[in-house]
GROMACS .gro file of C-alpha atoms in nm:
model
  452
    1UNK     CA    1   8.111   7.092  -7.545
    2UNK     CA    2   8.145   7.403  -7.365
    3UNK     CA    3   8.489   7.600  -7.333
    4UNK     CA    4   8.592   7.817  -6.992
    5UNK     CA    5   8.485   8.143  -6.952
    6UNK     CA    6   8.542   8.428  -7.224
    7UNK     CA    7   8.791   8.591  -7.056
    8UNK     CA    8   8.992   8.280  -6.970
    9UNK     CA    9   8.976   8.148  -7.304
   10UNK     CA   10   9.071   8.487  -7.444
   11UNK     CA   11   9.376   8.469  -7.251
   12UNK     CA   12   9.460   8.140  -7.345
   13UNK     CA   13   9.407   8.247  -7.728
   14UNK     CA   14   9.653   8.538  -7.703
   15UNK     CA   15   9.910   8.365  -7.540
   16UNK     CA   16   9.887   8.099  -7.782
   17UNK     CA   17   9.873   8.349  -8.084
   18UNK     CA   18  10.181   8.488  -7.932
   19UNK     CA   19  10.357   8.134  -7.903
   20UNK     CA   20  10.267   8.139  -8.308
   21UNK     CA   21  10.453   8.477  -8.361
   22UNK     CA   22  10.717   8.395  -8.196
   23UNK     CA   23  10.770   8.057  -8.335
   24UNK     CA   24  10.752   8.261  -8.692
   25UNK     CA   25  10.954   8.547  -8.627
   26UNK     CA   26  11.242   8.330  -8.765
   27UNK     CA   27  11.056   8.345  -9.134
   28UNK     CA   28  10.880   8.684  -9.048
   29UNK     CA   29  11.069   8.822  -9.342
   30UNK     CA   30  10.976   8.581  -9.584
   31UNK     CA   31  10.565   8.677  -9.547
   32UNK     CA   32  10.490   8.956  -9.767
   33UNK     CA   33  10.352   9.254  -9.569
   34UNK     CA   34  10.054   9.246  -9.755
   35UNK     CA   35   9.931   8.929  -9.615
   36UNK     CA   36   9.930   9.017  -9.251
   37UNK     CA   37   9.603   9.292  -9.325
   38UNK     CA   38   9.422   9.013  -9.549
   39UNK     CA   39   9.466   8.758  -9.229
   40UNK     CA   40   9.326   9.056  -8.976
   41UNK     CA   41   9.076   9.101  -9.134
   42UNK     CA   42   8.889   8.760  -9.176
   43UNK     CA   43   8.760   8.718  -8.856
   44UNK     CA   44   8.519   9.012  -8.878
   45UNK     CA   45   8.432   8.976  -9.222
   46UNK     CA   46   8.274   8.588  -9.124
   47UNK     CA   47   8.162   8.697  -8.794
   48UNK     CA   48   7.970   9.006  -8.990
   49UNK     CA   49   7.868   8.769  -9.269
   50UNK     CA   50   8.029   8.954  -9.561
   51UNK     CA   51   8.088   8.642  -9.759
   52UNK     CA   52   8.209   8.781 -10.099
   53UNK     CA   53   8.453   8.995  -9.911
   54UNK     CA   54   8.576   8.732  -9.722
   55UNK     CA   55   8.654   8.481  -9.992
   56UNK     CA   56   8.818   8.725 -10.204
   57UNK     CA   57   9.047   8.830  -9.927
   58UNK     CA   58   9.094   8.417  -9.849
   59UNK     CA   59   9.193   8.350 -10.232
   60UNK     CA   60   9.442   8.657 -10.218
   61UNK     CA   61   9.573   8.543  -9.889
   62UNK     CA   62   9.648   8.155 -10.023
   63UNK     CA   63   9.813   8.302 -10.340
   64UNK     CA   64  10.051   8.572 -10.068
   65UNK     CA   65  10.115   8.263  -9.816
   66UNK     CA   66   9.931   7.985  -9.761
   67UNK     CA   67  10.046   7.912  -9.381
   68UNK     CA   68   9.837   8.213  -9.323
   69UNK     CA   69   9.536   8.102  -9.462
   70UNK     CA   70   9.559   7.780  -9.325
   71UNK     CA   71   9.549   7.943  -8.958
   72UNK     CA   72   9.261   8.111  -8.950
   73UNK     CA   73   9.078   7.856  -9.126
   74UNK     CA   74   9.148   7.598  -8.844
   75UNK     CA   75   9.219   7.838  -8.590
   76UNK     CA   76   8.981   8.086  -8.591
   77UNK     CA   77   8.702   8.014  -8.819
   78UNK     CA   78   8.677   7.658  -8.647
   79UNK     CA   79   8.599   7.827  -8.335
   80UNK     CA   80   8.363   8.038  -8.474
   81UNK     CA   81   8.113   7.763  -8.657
   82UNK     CA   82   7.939   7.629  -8.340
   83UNK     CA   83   7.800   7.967  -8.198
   84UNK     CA   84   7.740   8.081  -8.574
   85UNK     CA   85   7.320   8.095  -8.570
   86UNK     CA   86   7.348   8.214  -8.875
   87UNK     CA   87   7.534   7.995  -9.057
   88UNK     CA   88   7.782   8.268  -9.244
   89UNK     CA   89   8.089   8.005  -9.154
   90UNK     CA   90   7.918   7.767  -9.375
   91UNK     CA   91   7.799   7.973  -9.627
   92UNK     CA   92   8.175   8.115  -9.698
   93UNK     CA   93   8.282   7.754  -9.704
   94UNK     CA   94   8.031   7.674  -9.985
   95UNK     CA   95   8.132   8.013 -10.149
   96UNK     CA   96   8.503   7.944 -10.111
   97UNK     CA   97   8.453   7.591 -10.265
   98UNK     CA   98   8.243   7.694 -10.570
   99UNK     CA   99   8.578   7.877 -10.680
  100UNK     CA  100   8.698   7.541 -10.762
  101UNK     CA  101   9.091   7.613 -10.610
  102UNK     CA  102   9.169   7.215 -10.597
  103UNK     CA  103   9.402   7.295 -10.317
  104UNK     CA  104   9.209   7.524 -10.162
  105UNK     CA  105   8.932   7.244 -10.179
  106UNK     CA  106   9.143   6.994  -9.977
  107UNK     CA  107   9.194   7.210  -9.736
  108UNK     CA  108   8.837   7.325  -9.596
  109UNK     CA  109   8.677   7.019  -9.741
  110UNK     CA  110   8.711   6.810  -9.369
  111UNK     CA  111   8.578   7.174  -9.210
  112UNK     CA  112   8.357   7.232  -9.446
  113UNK     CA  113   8.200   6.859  -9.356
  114UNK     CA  114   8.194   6.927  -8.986
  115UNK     CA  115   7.984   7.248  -9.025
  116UNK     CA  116   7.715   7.036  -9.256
  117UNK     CA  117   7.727   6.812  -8.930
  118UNK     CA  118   7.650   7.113  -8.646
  119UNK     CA  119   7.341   7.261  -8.900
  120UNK     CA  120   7.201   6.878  -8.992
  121UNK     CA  121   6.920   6.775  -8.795
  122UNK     CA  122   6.718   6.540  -9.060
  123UNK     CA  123   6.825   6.183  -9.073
  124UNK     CA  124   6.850   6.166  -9.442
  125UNK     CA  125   7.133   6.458  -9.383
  126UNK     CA  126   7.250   6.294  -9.105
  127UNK     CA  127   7.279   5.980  -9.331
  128UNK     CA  128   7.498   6.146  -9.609
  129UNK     CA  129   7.733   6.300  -9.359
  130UNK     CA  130   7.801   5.957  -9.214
  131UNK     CA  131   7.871   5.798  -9.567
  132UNK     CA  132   8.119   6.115  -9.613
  133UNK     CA  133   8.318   6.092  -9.312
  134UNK     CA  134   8.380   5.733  -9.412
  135UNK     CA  135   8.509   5.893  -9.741
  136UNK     CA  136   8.692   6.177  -9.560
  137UNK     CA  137   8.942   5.980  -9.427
  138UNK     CA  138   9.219   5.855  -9.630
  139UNK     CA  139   9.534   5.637  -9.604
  140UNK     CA  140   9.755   5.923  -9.433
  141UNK     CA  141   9.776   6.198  -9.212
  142UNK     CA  142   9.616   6.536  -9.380
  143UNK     CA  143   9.850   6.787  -9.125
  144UNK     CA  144   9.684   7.104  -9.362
  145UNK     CA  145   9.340   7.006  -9.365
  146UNK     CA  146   9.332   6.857  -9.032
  147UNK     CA  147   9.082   6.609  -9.181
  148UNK     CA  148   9.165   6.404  -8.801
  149UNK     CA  149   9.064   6.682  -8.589
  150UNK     CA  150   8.759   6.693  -8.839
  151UNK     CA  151   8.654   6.364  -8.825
  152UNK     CA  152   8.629   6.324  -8.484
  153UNK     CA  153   8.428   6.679  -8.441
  154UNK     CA  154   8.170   6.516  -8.687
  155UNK     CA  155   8.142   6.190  -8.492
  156UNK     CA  156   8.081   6.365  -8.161
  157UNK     CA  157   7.790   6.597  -8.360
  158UNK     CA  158   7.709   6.245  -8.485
  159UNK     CA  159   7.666   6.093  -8.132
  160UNK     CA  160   7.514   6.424  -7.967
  161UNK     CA  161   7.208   6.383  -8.251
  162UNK     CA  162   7.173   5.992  -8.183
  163UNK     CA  163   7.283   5.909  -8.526
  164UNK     CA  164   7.565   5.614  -8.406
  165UNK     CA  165   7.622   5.357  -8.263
  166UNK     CA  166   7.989   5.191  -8.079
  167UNK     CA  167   8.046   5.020  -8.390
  168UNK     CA  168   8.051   5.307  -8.581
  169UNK     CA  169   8.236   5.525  -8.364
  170UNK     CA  170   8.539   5.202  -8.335
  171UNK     CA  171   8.512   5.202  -8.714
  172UNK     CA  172   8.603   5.579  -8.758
  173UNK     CA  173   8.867   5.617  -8.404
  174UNK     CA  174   9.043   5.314  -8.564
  175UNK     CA  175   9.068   5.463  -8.879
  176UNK     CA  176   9.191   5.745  -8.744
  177UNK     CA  177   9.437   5.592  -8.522
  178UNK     CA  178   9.582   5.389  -8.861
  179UNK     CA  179   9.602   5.723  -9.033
  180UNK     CA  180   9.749   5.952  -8.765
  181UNK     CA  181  10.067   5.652  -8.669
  182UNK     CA  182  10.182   5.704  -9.069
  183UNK     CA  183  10.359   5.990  -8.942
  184UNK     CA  184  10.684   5.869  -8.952
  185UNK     CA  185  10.829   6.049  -8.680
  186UNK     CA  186  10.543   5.938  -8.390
  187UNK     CA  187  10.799   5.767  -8.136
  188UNK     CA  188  11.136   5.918  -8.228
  189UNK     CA  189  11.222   6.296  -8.128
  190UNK     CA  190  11.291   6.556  -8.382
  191UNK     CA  191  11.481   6.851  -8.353
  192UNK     CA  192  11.347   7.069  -8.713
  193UNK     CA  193  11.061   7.303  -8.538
  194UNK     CA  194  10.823   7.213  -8.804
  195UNK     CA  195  10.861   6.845  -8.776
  196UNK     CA  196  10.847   6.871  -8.380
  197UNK     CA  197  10.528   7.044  -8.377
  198UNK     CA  198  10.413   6.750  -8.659
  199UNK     CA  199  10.504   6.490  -8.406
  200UNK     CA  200  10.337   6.704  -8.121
  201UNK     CA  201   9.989   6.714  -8.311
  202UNK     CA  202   9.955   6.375  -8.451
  203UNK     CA  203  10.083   6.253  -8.070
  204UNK     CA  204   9.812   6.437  -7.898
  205UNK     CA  205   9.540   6.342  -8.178
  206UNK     CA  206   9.634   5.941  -8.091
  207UNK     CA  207   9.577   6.014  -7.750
  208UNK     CA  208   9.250   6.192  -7.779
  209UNK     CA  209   9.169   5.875  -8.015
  210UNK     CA  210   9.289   5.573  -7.760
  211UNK     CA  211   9.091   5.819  -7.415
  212UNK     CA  212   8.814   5.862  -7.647
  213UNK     CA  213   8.744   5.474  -7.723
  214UNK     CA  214   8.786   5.385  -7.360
  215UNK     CA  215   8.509   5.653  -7.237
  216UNK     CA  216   8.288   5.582  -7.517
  217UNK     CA  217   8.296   5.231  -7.665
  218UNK     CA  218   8.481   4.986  -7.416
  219UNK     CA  219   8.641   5.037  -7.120
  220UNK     CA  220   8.951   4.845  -7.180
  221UNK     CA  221   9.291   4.864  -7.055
  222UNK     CA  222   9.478   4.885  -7.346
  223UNK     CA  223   9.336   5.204  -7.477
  224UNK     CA  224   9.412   5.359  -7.093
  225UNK     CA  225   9.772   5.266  -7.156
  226UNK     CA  226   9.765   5.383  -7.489
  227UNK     CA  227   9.641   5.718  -7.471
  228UNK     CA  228   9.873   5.738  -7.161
  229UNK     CA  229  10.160   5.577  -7.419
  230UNK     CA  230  10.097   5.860  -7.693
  231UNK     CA  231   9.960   6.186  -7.420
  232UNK     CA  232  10.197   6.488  -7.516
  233UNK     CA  233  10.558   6.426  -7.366
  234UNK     CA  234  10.814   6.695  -7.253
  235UNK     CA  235  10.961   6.769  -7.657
  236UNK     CA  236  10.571   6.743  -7.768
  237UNK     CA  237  10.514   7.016  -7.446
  238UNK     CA  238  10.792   7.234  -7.612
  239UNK     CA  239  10.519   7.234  -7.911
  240UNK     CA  240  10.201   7.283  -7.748
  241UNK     CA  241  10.098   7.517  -7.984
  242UNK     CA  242  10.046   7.272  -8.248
  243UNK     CA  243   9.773   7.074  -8.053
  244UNK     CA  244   9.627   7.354  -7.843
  245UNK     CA  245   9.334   7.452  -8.070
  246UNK     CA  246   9.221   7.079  -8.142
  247UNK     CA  247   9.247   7.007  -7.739
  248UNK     CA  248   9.032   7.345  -7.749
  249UNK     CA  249   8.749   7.204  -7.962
  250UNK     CA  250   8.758   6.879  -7.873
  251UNK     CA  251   8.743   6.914  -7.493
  252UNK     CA  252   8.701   7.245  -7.409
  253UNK     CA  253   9.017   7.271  -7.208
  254UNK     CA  254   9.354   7.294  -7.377
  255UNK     CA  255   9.600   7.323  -7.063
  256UNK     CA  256   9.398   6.977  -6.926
  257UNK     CA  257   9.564   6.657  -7.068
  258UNK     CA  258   9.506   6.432  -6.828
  259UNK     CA  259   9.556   6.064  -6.985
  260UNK     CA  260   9.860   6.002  -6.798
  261UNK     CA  261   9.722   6.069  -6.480
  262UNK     CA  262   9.365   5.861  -6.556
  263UNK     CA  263   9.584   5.554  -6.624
  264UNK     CA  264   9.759   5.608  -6.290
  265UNK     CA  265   9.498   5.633  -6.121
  266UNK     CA  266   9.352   5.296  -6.242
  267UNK     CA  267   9.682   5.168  -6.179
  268UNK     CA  268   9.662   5.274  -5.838
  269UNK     CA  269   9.283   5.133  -5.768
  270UNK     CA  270   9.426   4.778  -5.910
  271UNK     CA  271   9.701   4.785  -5.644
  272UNK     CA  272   9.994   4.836  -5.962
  273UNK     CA  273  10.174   5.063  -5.770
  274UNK     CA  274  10.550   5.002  -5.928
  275UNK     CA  275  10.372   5.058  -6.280
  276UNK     CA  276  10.172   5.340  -6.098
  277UNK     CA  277  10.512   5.501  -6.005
  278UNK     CA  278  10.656   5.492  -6.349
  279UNK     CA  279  10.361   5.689  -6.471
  280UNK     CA  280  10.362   5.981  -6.208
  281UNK     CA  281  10.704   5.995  -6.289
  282UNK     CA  282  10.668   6.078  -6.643
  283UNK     CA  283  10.369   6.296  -6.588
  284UNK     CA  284  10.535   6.505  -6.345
  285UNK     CA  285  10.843   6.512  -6.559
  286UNK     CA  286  10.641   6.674  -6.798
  287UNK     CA  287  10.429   6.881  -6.592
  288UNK     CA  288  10.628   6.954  -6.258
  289UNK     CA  289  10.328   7.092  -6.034
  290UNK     CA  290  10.337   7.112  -5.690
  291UNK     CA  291  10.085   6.892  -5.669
  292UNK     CA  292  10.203   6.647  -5.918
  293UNK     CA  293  10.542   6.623  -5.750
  294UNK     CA  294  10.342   6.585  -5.408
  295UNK     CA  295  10.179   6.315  -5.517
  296UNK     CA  296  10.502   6.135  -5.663
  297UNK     CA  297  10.655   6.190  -5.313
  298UNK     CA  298  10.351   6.015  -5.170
  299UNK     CA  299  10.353   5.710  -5.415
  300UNK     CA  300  10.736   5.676  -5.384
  301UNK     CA  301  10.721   5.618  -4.995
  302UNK     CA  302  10.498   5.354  -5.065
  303UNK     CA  303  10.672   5.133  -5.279
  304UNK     CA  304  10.951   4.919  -5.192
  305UNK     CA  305  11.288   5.147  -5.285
  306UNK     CA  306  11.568   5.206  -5.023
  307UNK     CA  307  11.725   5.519  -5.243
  308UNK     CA  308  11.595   5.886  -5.103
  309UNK     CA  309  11.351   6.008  -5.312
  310UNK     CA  310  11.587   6.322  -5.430
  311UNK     CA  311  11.837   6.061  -5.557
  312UNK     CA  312  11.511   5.893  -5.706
  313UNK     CA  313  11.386   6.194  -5.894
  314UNK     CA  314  11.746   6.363  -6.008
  315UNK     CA  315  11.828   6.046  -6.174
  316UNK     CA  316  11.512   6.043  -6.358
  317UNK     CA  317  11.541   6.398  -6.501
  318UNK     CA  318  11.850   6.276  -6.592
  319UNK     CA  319  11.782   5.980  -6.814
  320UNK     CA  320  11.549   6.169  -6.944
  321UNK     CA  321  11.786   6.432  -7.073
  322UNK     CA  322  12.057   6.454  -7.380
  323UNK     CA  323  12.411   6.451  -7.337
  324UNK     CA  324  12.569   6.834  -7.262
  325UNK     CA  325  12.758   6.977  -7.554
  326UNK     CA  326  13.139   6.912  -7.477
  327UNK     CA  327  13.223   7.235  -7.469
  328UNK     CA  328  13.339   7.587  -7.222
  329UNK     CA  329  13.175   7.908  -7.239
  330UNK     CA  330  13.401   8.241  -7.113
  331UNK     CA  331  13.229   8.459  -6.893
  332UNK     CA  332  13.331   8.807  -6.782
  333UNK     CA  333  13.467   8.629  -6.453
  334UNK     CA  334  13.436   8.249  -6.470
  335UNK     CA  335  13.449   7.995  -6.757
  336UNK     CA  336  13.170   7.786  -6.711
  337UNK     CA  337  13.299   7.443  -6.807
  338UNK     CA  338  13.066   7.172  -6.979
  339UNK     CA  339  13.319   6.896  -7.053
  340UNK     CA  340  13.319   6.806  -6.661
  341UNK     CA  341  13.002   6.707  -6.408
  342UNK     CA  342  12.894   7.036  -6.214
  343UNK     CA  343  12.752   6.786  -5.899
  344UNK     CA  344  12.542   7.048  -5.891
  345UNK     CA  345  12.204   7.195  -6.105
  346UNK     CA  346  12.329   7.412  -6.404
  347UNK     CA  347  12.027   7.677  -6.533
  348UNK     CA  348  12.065   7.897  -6.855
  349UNK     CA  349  11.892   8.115  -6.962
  350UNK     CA  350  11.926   8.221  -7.370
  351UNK     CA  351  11.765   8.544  -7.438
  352UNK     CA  352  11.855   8.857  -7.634
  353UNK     CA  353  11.796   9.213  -7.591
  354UNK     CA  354  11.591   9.227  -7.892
  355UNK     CA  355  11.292   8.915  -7.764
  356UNK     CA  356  11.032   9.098  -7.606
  357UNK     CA  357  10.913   8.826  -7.391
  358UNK     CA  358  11.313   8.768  -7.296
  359UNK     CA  359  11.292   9.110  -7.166
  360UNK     CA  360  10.970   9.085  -6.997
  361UNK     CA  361  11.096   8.784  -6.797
  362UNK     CA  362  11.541   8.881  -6.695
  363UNK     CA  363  11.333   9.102  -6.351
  364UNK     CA  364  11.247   8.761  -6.226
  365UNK     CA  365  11.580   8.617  -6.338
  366UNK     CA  366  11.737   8.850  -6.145
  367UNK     CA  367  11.544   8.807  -5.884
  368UNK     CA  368  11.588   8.450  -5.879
  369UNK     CA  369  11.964   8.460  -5.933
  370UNK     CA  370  12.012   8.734  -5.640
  371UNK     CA  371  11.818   8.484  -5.420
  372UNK     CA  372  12.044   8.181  -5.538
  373UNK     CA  373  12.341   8.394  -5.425
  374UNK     CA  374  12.219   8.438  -5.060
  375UNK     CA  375  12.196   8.072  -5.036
  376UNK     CA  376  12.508   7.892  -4.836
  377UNK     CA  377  12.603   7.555  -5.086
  378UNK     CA  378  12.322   7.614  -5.310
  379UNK     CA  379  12.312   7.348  -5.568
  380UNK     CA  380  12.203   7.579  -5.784
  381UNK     CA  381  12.403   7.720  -6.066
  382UNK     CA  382  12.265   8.010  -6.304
  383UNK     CA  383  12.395   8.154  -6.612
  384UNK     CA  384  12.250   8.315  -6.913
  385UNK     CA  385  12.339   8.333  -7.283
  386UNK     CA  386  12.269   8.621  -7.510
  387UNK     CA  387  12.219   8.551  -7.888
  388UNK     CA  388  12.198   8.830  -8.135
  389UNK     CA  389  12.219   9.105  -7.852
  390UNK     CA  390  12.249   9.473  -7.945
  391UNK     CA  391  12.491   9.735  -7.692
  392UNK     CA  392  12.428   9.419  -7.440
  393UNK     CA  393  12.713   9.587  -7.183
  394UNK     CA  394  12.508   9.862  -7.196
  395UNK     CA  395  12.146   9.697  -7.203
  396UNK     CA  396  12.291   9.565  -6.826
  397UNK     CA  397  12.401   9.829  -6.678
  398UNK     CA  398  12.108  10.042  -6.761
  399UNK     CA  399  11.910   9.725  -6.621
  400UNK     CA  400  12.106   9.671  -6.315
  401UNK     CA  401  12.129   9.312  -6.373
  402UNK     CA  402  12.414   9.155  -6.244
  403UNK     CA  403  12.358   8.781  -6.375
  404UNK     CA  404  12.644   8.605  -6.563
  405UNK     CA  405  12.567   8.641  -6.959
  406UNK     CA  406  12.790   8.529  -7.220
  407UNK     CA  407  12.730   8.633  -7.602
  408UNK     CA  408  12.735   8.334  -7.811
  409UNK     CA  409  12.755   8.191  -8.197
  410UNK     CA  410  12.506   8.038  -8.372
  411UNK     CA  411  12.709   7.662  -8.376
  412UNK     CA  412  12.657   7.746  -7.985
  413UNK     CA  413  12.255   7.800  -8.030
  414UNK     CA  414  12.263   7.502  -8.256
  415UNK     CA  415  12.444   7.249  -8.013
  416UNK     CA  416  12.179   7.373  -7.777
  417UNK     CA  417  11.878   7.305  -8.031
  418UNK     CA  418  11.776   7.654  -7.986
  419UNK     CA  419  11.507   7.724  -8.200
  420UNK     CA  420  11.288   8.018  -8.021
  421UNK     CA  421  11.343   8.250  -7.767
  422UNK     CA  422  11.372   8.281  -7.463
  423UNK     CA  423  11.501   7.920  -7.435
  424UNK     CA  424  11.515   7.789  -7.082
  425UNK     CA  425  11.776   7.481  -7.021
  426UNK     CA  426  11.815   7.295  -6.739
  427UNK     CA  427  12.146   7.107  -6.711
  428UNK     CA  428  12.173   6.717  -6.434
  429UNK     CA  429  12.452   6.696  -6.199
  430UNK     CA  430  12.587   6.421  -6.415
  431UNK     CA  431  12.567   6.679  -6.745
  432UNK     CA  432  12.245   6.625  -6.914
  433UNK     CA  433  12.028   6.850  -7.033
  434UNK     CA  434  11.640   6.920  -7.048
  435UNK     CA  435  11.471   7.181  -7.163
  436UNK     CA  436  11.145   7.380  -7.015
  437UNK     CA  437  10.866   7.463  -7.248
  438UNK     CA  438  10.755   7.810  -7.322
  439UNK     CA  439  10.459   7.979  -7.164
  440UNK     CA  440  10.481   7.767  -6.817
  441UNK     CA  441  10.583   7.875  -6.469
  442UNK     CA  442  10.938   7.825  -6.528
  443UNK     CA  443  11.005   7.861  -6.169
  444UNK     CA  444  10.796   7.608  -6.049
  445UNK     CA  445  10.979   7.382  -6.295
  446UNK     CA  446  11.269   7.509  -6.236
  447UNK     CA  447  11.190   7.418  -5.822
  448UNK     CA  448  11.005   7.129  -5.838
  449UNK     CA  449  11.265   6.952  -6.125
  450UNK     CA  450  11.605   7.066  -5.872
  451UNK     CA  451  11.364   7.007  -5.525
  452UNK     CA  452  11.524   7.349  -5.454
   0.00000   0.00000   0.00000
């Protein structure tokens, strides 16, 4: 298992991290201040192998807030373990459990199991670790201890030293599969963050599970279709955060989820091409590339459909959205009117003056809505809202930008499900609404979901 380059995944880690910050910066002032040094701090103290310092600062951090600790555990010091020659990961996860914290314990336990696995090379170790994966997974989901992710880590160690067999690795995928759909909330959409990015990491984990037991035990249909069925959809997208470490470690390449696409394409190869339709459809609904909206394109003119594929495509986006918020929004010289269909593509923008990555991206919102205003009939409508905005007359003026904002309320944020910032929404001709993850190309999204 080998990640990208440094540098790329580097990249990758920091704009994750910042997803993380900004996804807390709602509770930012519930952390005590003296946490955020203890958390800083870890990563060099296992890297340098100062054990006793690092498992004092881990108990002090649990006691200040446990999110914290939890983190780095899974999302740093996981990372660490496989290029760790000299073992410190391990040997501050044997420290760390001698001290006996029972929820501590439960915690690093499923960790703590997968670095016995990466070290093991006799097959009376190998032996025990088997016997205590079997162990290590319970009746339901473990979201803090991750004891999923774990579990499969260990099997693949497992199956890299020769110490399975299929039967073995069915037994354990199964299990996991049985554990991970107790979450209650695996088909329905949520709108609490937390719960959302619940849904998103026990959706992605099922996936992993169903792709995994098709490319290593039996190639069978049914787990194509289901890891298609459970791969990460547009609200799990809007979460990506929660998954993006485990797709990290367990296939080297977080921004490639593919399960969609390999059913389609075996859909394709066994002539299915209306099923094979429905698929592209959803995957480029959740990931509008150029290429994956070429591709739909291609398929459609295939298939037997009269409609234009434009007509095709905005009807989809629209069934896939919710209802618009019956409501009108006063602007300095229009009222933009939600209680009637536009006919045409509504975009807003919610930002405030005091987001740093808002600010970052209103240049290339003004360069996009300057553009939009040079073009004759555009179907394109664009209008921002500000929440929580400081001197914001002021803040656009000294800007020069001369988009549409309107300052809203919170009930207005809430009707929106705004939950982090900048929020990106994309209203149908017929008045519903979708929303664009965070950390994409917006504008290719943006493009490829209006066929601007």
């Amino acid at each position: 298992m080998q990640f990208e380059n440094k540098d790329e995944t580097m990249k990758k880690l920091i704009l994750t991290l910042a997803i993380n910050l900004l996804l807390l910066s709602t509770n930012i002032a519930q952390i005590p201040p003296e946490a955020f040094p203890l958390t800083n701090s870890l990563s060099d103290l296992w890297r340098n192998g100062e054990i006793d310092k690092a498992t004092e600062s881990s108990l002090e951090l649990y006691r200040l807030y446990p999110p914290m600790f939890i983190d780095r555990i899974h999302n740093t010091l996981a990372q660490q373990l496989e290029d760790d020659s000299q073992q410190f990961g391990l040997k501050y996860l044997e420290q760390l459990l001698s001290k006996e914290n029972q929820e501590i314990n439960e915690i690093i336990e499923p960790i703590y199991l997968w670095s016995k696995a990466i070290v093991a090379k006799e097959e009376q170790e190998l032996t025990s670790i088997k016997q205590k994966l079997k162990k290590l997974q319970n009746d339901s989901s473990n979201y803090e201890s991750k004891s999923e992710r774990y579990s499969l880590l260990i099997l693949m160690e497992l199956d890299k030293k020769n110490a399975t067999d299929n039967e073995y690795k069915a037994e354990i995928v199964n299990k996991n599969i049985r554990i991970l759909k107790t979450y209650p909330n695996i088909i329905q959409n949520v709108t609490d963050r937390k719960e959302s990015e619940k849904r998103a990491w026990h959706r992605y984990l099922i996936a992993y599970c169903y792709d995994y037991l098709y490319s290593n035990v039996s190639n069978k249909e049914e787990y194509l279709k289901k890891a298609s069925d459970y791969c990460p959809d547009l609200n799990d997208r809007l979460n990506s955060n929660a998954y993006f470490y485990d797709a990290a470690l367990l296939t080297g390449n977080p921004r490639q989820i593919r399960y969609r696409s390999k059913y389609q394409k075996y859909l394709v190869d066994n002539n299915r091409k209306s099923e094979a339709l429905n698929l592209l459809s959803e995957t480029t609904f959740v990931e509008p590339s150029n290429y994956n909206v070429n591709s739909l394109k291609k398929l459609y003119k295939t298939t037997e459909n009269d409609e234009p594929f434009n007509i095709y495509w905005e009807s989809y986006i629209h069934n896939k959205g919710k209802t618009v918020p019956q409501i009108k929004i006063q602007f300095e010289k229009e009222i933009l009117d939600l209680t009637k269909k536009s006919g045409s593509w509504t975009y807003i923008d919610v930002w405030g003056t005091w987001c740093s990555p808002c600010r970052k991206e209103l240049p290339e919102l003004q360069s996009l809505y300057s553009e939009n205003q040079q073009i004759e009939n555009s179907k394109l409508k664009i209008y921002t809202f500000s929440f929580g905005s400081q001197n914001l007359s002021d803040f656009m003026t000294e800007n020069n930008y001369t988009f549409p904002v309107s300052e809203i309320d919170k009930l207005t944020n809430d009707l929106f499900e705004v939950s982090g910032y900048p929020t990106k929404i994309l209203i149908s001709p017929n008045g519903n609404f979708i929303k664009i993850p965070f950390g994409v190309d917006w504008k290719t999204y943006l493009k490829n979901y209006t066929l601007m």
